[in-house]
Coordinates of N, CA, C and O and ligand atoms in Angstrom, one line a residue:
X204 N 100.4 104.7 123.9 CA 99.1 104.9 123.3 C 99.1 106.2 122.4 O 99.9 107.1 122.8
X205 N 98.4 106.3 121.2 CA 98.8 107.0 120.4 C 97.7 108.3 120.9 O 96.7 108.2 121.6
X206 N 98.3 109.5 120.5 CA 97.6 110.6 120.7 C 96.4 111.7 120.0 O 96.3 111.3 118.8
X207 N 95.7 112.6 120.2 CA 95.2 113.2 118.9 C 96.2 114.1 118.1 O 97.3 114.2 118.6
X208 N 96.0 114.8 117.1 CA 96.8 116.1 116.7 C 96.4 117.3 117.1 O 95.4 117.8 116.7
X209 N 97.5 118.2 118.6 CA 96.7 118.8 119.3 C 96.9 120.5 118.8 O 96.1 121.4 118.7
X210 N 98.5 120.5 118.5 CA 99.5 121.9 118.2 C 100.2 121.6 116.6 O 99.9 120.7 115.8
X211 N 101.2 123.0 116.3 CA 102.0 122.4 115.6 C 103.0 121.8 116.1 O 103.6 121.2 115.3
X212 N 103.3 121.7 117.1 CA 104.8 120.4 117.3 C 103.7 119.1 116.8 O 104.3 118.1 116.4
X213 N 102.7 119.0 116.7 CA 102.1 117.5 116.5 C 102.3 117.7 114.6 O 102.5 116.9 113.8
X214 N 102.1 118.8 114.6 CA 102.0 118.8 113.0 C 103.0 118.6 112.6 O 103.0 117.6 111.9
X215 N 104.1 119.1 112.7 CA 105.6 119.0 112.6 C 106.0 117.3 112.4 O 106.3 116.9 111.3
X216 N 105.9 116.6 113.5 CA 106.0 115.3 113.3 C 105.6 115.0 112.1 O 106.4 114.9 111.2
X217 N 103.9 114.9 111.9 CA 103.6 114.1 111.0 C 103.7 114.7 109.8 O 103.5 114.0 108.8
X218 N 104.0 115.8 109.7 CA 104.4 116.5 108.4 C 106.1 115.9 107.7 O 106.5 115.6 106.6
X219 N 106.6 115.9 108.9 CA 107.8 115.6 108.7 C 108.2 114.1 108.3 O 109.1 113.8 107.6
X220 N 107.3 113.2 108.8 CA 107.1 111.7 108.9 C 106.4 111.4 107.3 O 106.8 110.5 106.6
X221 N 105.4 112.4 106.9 CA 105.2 111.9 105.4 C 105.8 112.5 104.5 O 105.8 112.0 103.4
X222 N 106.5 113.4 104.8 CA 107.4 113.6 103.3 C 108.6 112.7 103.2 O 109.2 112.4 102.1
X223 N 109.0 112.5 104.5 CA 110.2 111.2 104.3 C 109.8 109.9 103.8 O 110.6 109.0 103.6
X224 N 108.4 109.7 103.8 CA 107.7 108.5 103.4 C 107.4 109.1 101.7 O 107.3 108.2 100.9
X225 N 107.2 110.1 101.4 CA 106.9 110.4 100.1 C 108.1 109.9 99.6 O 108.2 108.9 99.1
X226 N 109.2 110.8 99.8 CA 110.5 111.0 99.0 C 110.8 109.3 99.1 O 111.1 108.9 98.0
X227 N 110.8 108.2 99.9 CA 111.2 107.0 99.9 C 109.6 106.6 98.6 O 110.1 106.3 97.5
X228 N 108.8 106.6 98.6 CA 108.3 106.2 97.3 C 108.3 106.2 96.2 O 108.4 107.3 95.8
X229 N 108.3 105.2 95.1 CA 109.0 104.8 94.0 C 108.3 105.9 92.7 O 108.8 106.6 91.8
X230 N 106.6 105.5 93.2 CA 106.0 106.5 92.3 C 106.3 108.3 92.4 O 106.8 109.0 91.7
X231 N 105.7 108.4 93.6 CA 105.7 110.1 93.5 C 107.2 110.7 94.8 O 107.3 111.8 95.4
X232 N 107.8 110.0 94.8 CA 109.3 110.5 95.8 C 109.7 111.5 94.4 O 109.5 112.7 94.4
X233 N 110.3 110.7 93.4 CA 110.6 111.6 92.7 C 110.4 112.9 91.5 O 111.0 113.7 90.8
X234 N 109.0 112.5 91.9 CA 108.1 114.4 91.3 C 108.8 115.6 92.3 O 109.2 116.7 91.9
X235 N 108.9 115.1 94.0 CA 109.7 116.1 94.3 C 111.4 116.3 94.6 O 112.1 117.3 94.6
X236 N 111.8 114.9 94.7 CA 113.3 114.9 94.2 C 113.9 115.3 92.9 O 114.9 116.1 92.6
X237 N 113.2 114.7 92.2 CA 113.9 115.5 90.6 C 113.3 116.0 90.0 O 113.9 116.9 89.4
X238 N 111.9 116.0 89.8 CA 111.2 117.2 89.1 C 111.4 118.6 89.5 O 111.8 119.5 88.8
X239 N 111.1 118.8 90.9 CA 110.4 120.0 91.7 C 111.9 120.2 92.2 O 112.5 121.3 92.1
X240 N 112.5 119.4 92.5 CA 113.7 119.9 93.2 C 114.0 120.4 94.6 O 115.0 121.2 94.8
X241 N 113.1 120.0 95.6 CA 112.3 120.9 96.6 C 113.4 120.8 97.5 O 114.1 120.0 98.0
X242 N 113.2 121.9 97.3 CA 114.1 122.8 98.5 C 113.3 122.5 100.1 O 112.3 123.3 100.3
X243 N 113.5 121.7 100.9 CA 112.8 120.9 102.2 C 112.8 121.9 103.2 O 111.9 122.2 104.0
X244 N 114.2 122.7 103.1 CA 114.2 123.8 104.3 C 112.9 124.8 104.7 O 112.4 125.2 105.7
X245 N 112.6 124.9 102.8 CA 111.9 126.1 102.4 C 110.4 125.4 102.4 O 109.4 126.0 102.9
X246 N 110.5 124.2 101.9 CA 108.7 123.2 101.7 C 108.4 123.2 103.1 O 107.6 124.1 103.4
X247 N 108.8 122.4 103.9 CA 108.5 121.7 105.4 C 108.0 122.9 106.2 O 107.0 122.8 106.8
X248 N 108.7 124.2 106.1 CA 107.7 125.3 107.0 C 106.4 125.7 106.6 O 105.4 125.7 107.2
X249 N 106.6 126.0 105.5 CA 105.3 126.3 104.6 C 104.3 125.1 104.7 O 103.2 125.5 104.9
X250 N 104.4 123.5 104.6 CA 103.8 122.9 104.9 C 102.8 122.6 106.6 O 101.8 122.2 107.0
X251 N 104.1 123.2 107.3 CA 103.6 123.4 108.9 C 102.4 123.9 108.9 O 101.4 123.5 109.5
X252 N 102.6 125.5 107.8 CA 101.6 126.9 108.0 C 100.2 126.2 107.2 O 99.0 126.4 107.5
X253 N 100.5 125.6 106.6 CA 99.4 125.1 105.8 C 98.4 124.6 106.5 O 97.3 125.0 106.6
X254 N 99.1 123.2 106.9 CA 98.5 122.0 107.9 C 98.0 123.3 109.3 O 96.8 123.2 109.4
X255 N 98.3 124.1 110.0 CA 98.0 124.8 110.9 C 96.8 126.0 110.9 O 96.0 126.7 111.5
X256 N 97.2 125.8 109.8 CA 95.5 126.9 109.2 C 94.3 126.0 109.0 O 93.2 126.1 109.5
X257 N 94.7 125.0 108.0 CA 93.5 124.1 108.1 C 93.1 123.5 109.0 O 91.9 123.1 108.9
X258 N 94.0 123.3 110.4 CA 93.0 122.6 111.0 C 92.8 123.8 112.2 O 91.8 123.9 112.9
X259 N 93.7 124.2 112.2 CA 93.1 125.5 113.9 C 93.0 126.8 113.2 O 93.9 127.6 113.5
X260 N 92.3 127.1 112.4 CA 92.0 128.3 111.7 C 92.7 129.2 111.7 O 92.2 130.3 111.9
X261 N 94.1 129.2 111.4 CA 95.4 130.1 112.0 C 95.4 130.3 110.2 O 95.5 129.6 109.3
X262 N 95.4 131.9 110.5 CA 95.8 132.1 108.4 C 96.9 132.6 108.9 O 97.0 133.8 109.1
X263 N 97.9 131.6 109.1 CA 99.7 132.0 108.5 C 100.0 131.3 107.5 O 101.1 131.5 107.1
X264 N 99.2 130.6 107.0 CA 99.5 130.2 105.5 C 99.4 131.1 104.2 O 98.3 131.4 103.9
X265 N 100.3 131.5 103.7 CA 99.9 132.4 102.5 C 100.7 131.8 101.4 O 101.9 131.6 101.4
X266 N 100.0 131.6 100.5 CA 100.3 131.0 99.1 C 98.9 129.9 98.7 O 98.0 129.5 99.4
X267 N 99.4 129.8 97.3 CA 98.1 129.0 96.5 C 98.1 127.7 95.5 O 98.2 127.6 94.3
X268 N 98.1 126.8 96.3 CA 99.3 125.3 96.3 C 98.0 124.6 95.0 O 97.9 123.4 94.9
X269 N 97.0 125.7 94.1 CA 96.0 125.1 93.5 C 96.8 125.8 92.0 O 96.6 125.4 90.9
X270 N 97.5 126.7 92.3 CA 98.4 126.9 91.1 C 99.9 126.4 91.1 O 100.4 126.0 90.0
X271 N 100.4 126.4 91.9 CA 101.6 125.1 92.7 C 101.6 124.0 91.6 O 102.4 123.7 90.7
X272 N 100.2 123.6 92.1 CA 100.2 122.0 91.2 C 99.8 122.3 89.6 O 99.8 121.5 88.7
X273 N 99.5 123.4 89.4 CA 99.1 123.3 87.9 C 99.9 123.5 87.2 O 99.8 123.4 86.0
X274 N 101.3 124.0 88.1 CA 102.6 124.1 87.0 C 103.2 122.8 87.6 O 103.8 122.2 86.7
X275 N 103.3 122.4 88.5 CA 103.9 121.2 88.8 C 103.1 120.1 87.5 O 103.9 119.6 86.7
X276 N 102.1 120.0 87.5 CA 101.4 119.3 86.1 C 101.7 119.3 84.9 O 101.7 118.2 84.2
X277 N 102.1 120.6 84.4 CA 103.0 120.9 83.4 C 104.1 120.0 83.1 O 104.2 119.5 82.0
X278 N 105.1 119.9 84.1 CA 106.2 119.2 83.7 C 105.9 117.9 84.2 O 106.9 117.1 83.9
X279 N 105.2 117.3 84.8 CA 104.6 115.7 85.2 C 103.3 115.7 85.4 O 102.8 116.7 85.8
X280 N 102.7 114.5 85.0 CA 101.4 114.4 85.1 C 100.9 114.1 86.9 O 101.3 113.2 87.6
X281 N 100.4 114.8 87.0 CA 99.6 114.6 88.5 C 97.8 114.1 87.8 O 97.0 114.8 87.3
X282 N 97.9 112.8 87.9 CA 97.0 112.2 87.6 C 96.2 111.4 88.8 O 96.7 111.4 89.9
X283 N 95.3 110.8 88.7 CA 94.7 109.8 89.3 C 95.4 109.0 90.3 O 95.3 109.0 91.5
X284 N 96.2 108.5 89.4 CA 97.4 107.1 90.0 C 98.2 108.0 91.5 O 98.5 107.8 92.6
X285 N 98.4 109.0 90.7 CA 99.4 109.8 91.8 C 99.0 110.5 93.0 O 99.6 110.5 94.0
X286 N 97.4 111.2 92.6 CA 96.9 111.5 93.9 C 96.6 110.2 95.0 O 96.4 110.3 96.2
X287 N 96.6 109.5 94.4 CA 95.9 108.0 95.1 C 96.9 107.8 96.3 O 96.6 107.8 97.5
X288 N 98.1 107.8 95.7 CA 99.5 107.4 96.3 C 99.7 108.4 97.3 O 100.1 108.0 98.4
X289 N 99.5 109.5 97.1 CA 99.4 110.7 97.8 C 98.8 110.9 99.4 O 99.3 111.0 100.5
X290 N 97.1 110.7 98.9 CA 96.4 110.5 99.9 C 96.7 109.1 100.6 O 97.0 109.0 101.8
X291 N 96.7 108.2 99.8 CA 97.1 106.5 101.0 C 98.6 106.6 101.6 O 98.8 106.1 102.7
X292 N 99.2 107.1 101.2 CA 100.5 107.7 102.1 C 99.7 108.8 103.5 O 99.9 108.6 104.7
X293 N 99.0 109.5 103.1 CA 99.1 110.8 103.8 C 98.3 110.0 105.0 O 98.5 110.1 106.2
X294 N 97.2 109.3 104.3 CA 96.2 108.7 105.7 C 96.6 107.5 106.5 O 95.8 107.0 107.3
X295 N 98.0 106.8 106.2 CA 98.7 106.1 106.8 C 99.4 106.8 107.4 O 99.4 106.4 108.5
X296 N 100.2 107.8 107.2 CA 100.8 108.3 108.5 C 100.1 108.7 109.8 O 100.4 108.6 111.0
X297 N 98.7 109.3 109.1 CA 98.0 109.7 110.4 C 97.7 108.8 111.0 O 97.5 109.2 112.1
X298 N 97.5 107.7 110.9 CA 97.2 106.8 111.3 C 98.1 106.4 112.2 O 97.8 106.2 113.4
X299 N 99.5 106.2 111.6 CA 100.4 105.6 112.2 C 100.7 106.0 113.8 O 100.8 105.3 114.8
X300 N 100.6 107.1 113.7 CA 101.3 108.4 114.5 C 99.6 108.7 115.1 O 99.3 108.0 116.1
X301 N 98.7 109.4 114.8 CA 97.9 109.9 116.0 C 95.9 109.2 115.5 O 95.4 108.8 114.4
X302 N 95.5 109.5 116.8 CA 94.3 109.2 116.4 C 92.8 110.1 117.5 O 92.8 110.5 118.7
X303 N 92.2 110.1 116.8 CA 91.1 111.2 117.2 C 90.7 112.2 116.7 O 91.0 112.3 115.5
X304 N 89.9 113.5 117.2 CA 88.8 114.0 116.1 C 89.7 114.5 114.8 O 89.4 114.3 113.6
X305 N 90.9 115.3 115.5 CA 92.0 116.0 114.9 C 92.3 115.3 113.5 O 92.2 115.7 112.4
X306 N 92.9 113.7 114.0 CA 93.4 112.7 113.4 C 92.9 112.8 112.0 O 93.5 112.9 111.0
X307 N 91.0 112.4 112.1 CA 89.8 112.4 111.5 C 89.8 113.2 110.4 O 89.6 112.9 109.2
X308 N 90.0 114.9 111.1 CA 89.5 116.0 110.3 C 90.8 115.7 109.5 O 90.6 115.8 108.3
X309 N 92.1 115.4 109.6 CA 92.8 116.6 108.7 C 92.9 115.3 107.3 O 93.1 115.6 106.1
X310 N 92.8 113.7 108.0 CA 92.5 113.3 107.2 C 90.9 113.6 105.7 O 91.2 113.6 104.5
X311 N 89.6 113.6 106.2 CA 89.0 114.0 105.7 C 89.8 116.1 104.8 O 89.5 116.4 103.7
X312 N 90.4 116.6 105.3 CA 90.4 118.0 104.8 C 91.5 117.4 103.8 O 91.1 117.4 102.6
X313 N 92.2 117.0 103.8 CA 93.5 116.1 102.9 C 92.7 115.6 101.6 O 93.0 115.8 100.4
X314 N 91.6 115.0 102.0 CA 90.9 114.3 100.9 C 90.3 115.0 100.1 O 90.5 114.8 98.9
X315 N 89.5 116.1 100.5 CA 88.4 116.9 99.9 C 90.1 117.9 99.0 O 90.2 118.3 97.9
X316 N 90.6 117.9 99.7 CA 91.8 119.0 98.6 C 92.3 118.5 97.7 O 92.7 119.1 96.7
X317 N 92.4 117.1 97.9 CA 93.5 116.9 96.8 C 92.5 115.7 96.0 O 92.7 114.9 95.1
X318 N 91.5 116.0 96.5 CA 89.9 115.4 95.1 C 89.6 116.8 94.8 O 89.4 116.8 93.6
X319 N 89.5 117.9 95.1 CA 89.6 119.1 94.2 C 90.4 119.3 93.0 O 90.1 119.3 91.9
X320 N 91.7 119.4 93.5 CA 93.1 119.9 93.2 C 93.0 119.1 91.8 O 93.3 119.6 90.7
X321 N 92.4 117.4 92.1 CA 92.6 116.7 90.9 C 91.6 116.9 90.3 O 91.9 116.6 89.1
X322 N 90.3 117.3 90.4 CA 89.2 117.7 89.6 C 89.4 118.7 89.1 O 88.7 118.8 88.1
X323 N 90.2 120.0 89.4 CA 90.6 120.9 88.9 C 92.0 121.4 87.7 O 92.1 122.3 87.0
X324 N 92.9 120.1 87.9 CA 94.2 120.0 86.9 C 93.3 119.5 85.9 O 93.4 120.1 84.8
X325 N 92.5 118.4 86.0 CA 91.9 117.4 85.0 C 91.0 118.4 84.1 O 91.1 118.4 82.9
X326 N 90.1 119.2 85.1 CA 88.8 119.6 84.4 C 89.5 121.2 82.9 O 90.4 121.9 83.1
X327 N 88.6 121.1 81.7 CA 89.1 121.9 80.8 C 89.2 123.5 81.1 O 89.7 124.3 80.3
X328 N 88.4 124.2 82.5 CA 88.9 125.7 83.0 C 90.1 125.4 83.4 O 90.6 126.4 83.9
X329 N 91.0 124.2 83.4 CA 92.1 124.5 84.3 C 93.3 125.0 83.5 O 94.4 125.2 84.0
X330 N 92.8 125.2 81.8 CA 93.3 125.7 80.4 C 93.3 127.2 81.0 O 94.2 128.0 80.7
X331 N 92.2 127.6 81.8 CA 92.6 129.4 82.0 C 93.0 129.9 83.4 O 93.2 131.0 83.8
X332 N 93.1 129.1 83.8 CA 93.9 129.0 85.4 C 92.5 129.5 86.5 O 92.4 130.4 87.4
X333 N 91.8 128.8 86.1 CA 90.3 129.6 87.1 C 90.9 128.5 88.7 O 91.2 127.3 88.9
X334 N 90.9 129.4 89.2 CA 91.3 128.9 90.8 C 90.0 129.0 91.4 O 89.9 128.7 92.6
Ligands
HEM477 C1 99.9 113.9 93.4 C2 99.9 114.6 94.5 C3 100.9 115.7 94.9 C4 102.2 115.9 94.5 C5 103.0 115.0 93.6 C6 102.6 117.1 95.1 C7 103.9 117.7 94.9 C8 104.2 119.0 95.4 C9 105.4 119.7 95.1 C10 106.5 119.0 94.2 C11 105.4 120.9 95.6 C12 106.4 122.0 95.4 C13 107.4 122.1 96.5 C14 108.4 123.2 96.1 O1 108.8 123.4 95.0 O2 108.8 123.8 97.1 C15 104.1 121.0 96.3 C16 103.7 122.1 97.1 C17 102.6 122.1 97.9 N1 101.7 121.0 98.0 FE1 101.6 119.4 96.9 N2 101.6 117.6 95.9 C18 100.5 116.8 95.8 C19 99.3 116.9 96.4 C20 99.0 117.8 97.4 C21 97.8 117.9 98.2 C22 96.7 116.9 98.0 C23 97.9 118.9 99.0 C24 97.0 119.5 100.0 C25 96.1 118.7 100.7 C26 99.2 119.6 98.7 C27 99.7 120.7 99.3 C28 100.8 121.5 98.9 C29 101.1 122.8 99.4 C30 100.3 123.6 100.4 C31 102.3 123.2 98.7 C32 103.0 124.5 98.9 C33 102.4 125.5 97.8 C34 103.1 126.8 97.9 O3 102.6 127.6 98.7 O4 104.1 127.0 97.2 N3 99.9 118.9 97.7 N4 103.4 119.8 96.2

């Protein structure tokens, strides 16, 4: 029976379970295999700190993944098509793997960021980098 997301060992999992599901997708695997070039040692912890702040209010995350993406945009388009792929990846893992309030929230916090992120590359302040 599947569980909620309680710690980071739970984050770890599913953090670790969707980037290997990213990198196997046809569309956006390779924004971070060959565009970005991501160094996983260095991505995967930082994404732990991330996912662990947002959902248990822990600020060990430091960095600002809303200018991240606006140079990532630069060299590939982070459009519509791509956040889509993004989120329906991201809310099938959770799915896959855990379920309950945890489950819920980080799906819902997933969505509201990366429907920002994309209203923000798209929208014309994002010509002066207003974060
Ligand atoms: C089209 C969708 C997306 C693509 C293709 C994408 C791709 C990437 C890539 C390639 C990196 C850089 C990794 C590196 O160079 O080390 C990155 C970093 C990151 N991404 Fe995304 N991303 C997407 C959406 C999102 C969303 C929706 C979120 C949050 C909910 C997110 C959170 C982050 C964070 C926190 C970082 C680390 C930023 C930093 O501190 O350097 N990404 N992303």
């Amino acid at each position: 029976m599947k569980k909620d997301i309680h710690n980071r060992a739970d984050i770890i999992v599913l953090v670790d379970a969707f980037y290997k599901n990213v990198t196997l997708n046809p569309q956006i695997g390779p924004i971070f295999t060959d565009v970005a070039q991501v160094d996983w040692a260095h991505h995967l912890p930082k994404m732990y700190d991330f996912w662990e702040s947002i959902l248990f209010g822990k600020a060990i995350y430091k960095g600002n993944p809303m200018l991240t993406h606006f140079a990532l945009n630069e060299q590939t388009p982070l459009q519509y098509e791509q956040f889509e792929i993004w989120k329906n990846l991201f809310f099938q893992n959770v799915d896959d793997l855990f379920t309950g309030p945890n489950a819920t929230l980080i799906k819902q916090k997933a969505q509201s960021i990366a429907d920002l992120m994309h209203f923000k590359i798209n929208s014309p302040s994002s010509k002066i980098k207003i974060v």
